mmCIF file of C-alpha atoms in Angstrom:
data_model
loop_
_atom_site.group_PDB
_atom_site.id
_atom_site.type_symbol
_atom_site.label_atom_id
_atom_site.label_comp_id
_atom_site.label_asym_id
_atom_site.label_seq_id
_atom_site.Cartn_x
_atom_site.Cartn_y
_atom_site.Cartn_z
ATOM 1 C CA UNK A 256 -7.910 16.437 -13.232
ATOM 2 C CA UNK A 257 -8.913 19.248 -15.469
ATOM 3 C CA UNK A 258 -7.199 22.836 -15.248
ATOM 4 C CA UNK A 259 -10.011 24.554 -13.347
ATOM 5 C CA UNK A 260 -9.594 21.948 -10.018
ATOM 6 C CA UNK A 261 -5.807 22.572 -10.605
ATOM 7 C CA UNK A 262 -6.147 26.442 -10.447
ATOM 8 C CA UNK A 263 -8.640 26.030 -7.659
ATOM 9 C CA UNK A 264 -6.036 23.807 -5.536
ATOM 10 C CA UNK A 265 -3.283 25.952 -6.246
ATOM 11 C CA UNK A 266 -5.124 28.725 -4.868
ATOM 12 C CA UNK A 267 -5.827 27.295 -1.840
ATOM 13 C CA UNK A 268 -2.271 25.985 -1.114
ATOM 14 C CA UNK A 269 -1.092 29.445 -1.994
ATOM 15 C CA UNK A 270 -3.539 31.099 0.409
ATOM 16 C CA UNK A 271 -2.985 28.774 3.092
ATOM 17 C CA UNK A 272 0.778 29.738 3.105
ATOM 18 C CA UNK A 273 0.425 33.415 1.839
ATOM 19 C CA UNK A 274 -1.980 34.684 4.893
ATOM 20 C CA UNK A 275 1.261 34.452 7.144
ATOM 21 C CA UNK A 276 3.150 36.699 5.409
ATOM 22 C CA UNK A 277 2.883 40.308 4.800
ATOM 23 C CA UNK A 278 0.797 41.345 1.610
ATOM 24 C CA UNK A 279 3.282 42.073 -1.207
ATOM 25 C CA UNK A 280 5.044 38.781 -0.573
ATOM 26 C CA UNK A 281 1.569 36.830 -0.321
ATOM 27 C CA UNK A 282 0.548 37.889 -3.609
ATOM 28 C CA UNK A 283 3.703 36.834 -4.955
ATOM 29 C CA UNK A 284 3.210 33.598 -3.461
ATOM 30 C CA UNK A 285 -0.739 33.025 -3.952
ATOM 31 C CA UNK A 286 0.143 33.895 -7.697
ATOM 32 C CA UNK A 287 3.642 31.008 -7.631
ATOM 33 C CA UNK A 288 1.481 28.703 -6.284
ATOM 34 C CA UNK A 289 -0.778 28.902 -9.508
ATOM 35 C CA UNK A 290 1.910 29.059 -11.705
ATOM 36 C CA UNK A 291 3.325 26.388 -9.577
ATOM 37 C CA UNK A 292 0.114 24.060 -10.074
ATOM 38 C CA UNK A 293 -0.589 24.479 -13.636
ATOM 39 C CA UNK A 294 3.018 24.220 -14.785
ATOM 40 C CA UNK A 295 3.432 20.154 -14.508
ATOM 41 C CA UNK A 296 0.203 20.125 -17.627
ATOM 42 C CA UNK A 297 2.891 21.455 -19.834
ATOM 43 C CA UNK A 298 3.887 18.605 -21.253
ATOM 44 C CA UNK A 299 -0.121 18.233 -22.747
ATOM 45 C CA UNK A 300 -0.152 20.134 -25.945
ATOM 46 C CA UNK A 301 -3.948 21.586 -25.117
ATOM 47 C CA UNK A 302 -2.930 22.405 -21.610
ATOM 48 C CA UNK A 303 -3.623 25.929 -19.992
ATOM 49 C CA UNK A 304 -0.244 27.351 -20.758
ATOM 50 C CA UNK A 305 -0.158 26.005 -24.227
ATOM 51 C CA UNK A 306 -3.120 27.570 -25.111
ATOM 52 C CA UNK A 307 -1.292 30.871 -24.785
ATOM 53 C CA UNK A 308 1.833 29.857 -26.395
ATOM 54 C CA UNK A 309 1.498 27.107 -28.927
ATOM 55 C CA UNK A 310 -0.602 28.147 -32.435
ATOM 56 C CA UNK A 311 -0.925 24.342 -33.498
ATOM 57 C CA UNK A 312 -2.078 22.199 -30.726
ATOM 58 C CA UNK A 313 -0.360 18.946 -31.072
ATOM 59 C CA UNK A 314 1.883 16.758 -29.751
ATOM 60 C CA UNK A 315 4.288 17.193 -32.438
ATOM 61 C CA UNK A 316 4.202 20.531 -32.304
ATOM 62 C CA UNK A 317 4.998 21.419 -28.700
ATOM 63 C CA UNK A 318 7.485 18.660 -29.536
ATOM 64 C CA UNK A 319 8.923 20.823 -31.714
ATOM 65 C CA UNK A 320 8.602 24.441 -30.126
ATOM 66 C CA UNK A 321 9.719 23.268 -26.492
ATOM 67 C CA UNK A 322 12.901 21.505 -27.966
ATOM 68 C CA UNK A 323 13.530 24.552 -29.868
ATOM 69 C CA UNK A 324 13.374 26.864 -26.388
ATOM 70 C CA UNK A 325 15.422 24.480 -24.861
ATOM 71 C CA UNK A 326 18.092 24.241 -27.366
ATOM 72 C CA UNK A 327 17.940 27.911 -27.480
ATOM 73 C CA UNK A 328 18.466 28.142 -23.671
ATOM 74 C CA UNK A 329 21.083 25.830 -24.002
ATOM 75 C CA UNK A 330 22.798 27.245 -26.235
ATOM 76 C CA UNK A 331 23.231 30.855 -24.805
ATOM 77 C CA UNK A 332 23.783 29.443 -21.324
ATOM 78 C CA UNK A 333 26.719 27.191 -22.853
ATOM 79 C CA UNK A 334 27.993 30.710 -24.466
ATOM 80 C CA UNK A 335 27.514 32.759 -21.128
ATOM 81 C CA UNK A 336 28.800 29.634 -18.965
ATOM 82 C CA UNK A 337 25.831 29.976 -17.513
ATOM 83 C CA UNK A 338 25.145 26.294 -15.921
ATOM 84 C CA UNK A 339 21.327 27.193 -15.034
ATOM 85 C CA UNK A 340 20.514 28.600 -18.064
ATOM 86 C CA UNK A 341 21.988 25.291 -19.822
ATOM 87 C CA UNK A 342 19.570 23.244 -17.178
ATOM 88 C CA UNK A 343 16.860 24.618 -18.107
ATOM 89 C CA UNK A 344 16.740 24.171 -21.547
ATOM 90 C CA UNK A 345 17.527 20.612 -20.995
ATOM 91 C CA UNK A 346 14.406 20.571 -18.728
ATOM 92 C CA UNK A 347 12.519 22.168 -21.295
ATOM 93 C CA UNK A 348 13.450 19.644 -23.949
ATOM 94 C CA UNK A 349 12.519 16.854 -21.883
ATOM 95 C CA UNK A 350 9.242 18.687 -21.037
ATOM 96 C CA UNK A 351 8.768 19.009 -25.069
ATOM 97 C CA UNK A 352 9.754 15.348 -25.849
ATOM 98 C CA UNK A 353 7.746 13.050 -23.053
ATOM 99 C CA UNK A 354 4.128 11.898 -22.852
ATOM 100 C CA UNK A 355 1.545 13.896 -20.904
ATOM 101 C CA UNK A 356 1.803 12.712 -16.854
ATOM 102 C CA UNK A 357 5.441 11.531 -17.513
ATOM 103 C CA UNK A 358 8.457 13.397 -17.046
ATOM 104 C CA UNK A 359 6.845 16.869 -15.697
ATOM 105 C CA UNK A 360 4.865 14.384 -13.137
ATOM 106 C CA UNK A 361 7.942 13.050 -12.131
ATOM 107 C CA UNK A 362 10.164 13.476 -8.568
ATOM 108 C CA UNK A 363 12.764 14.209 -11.710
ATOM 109 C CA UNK A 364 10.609 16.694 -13.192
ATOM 110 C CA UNK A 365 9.387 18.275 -9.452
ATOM 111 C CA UNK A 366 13.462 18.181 -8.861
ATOM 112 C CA UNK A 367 14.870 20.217 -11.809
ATOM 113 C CA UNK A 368 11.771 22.653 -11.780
ATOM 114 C CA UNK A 369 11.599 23.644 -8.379
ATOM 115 C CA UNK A 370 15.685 23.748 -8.331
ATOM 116 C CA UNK A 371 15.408 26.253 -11.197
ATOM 117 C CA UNK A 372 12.712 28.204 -9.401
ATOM 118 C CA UNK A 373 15.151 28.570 -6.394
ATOM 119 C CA UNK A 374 17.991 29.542 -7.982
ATOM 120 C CA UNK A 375 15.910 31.996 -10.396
ATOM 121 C CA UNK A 376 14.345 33.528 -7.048
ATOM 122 C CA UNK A 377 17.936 33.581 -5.432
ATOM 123 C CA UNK A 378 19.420 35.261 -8.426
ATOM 124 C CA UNK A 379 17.087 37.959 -8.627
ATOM 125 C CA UNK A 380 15.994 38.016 -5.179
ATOM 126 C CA UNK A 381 12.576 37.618 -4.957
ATOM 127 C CA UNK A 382 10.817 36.068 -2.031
ATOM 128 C CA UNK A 383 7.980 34.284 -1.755
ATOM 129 C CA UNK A 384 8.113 32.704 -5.443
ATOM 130 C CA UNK A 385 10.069 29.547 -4.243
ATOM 131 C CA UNK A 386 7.678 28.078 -1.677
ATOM 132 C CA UNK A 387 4.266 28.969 -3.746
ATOM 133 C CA UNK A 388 5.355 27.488 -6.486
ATOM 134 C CA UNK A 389 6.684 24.256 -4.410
ATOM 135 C CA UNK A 390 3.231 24.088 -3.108
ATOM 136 C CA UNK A 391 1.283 24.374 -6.143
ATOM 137 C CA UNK A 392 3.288 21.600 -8.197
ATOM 138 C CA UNK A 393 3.070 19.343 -5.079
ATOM 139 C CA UNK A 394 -0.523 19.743 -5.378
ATOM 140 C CA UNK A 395 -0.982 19.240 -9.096
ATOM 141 C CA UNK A 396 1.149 15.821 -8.306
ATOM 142 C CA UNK A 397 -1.084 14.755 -5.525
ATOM 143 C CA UNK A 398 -3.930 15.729 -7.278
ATOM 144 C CA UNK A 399 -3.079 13.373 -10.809
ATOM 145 C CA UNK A 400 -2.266 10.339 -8.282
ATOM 146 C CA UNK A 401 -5.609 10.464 -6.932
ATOM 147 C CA UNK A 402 -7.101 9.788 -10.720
ATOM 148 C CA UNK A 403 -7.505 6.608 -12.699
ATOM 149 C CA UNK A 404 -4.645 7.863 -14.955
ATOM 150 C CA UNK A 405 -2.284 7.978 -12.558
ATOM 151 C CA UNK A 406 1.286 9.732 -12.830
ATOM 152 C CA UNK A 407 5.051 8.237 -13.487
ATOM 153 C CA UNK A 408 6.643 9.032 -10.373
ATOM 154 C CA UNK A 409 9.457 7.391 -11.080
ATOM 155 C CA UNK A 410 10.233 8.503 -14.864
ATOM 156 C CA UNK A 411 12.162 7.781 -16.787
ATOM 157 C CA UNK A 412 10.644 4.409 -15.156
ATOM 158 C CA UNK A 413 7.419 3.786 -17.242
ATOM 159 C CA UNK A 414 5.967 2.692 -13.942
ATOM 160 C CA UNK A 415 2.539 4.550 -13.469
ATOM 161 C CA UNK A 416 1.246 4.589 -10.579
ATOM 162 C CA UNK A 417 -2.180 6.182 -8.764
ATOM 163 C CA UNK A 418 -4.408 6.149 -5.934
ATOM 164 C CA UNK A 419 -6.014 3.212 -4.799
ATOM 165 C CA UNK A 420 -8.869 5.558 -4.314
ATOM 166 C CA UNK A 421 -9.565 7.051 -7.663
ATOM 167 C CA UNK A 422 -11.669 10.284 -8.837
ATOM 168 C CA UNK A 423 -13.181 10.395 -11.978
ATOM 169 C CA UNK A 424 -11.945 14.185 -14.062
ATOM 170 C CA UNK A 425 -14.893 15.549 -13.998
ATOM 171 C CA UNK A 426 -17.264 13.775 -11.954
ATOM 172 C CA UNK A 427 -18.749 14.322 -8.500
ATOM 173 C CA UNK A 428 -15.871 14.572 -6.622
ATOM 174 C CA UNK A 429 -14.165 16.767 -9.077
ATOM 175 C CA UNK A 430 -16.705 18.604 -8.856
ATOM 176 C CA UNK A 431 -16.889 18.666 -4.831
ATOM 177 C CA UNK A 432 -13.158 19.629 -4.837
ATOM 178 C CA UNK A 433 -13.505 22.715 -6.901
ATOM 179 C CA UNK A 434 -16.363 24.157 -4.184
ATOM 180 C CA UNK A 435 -14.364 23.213 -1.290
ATOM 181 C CA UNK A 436 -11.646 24.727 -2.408
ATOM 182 C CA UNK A 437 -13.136 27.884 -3.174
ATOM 183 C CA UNK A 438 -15.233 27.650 0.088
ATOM 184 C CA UNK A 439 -11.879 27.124 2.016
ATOM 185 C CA UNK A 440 -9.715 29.937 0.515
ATOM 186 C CA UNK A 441 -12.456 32.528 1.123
ATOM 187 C CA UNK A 442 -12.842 31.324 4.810
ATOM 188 C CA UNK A 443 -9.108 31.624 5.433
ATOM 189 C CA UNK A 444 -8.860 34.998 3.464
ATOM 190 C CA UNK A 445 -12.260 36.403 5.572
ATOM 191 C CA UNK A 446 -10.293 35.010 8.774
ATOM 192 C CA UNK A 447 -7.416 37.053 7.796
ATOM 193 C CA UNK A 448 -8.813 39.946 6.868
ATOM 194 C CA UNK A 449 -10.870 39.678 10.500
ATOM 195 C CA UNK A 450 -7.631 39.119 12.434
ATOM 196 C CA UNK A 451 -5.990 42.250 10.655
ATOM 197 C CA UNK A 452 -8.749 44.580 10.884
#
């Protein structure tokens, strides 16, 4: 599925769990859940994130400039004995050296990145970051299965694997998706606001 119907997704799952908590700490969890359902695309070189970061769009470079970060992370987490630093650079490398819908469309990959999120949220003490951005990966996951390419679940097992029922990126249903997901999230924000006022 393409970015937009990602973002649009991740909203909703955001807003669905951010309207029962108090504003601050919705925000923070309407804006994980984005985060949260964008991030598994980084392993696409023309994805939304790379975009930002990456000035050659390739697969060799983010290659390159994601196994670079993660060696870097590695390497001051091994000198700080700093075990989650060290894990996430060796998520990041695996991020920079697998195929598009592999390892950051994994359990593996949902595994080490949400672990990192809760420890990085524990650490620093920030609530609401942990279960937004749970949500909004889980989507993005659900979201690739239900298209003809599929995801690898199981990587490093090159078993793909997808929806019996399959949407087309792009098409109709795309398409139907991205309004009724918008429609939704401003029906159970108008709710809210309703019920507060």
């Amino acid at each position: 599925m393409k970015g937009k119907t990602h973002l649009m997704i991740g909203t909703a799952a955001g807003i669905t769990l951010g309207v029962n908590y108090p504003l601050e700490i919705a925000i923070v969890i309407i804006a994980s859940s984005v985060v949260g359902s964008l991030l598994p695309d980084i392993d696409h070189p023309k994805s939304s994130f790379n975009q930002k970061i990456l000035f050659i769009k390739n697969k060799l470079y983010k290659t390159l400039i994601y196994s670079f970060i993660g060696t870097a992370f590695t390497y001051y987490g091994s000198s700080l004995n700093d075990k989650l630093l060290i894990l996430l650079g060796i998520t990041l490398i695996l991020t920079g050296i697998t195929n598009h819908r592999g390892f950051t469309h994994s359990l593996l990959g949902l595994l080490l990145y949400t672990y990192i999120i809760k420890k990085l949220t524990i650490r620093y003490d920030i609530q609401g970051v942990y279960i937004g951005f749970v949500a909004g990966y889980i989507s993005h996951l659900i979201a690739d299965f239900l298209t003809k390419g599929g995801i690898e679940l199981f990587y490093p097992f090159k078993i793909n694997i997808s929806s019996p029922i399959k949407i087309k990126s792009g098409g109709f249903w795309e398409r139907f998706i991205i309004k009724g997901t918008s429609i939704y999230s401003v029906y159970i924000l108008w709710n809210h606001m309703k019920i507060g006022s």
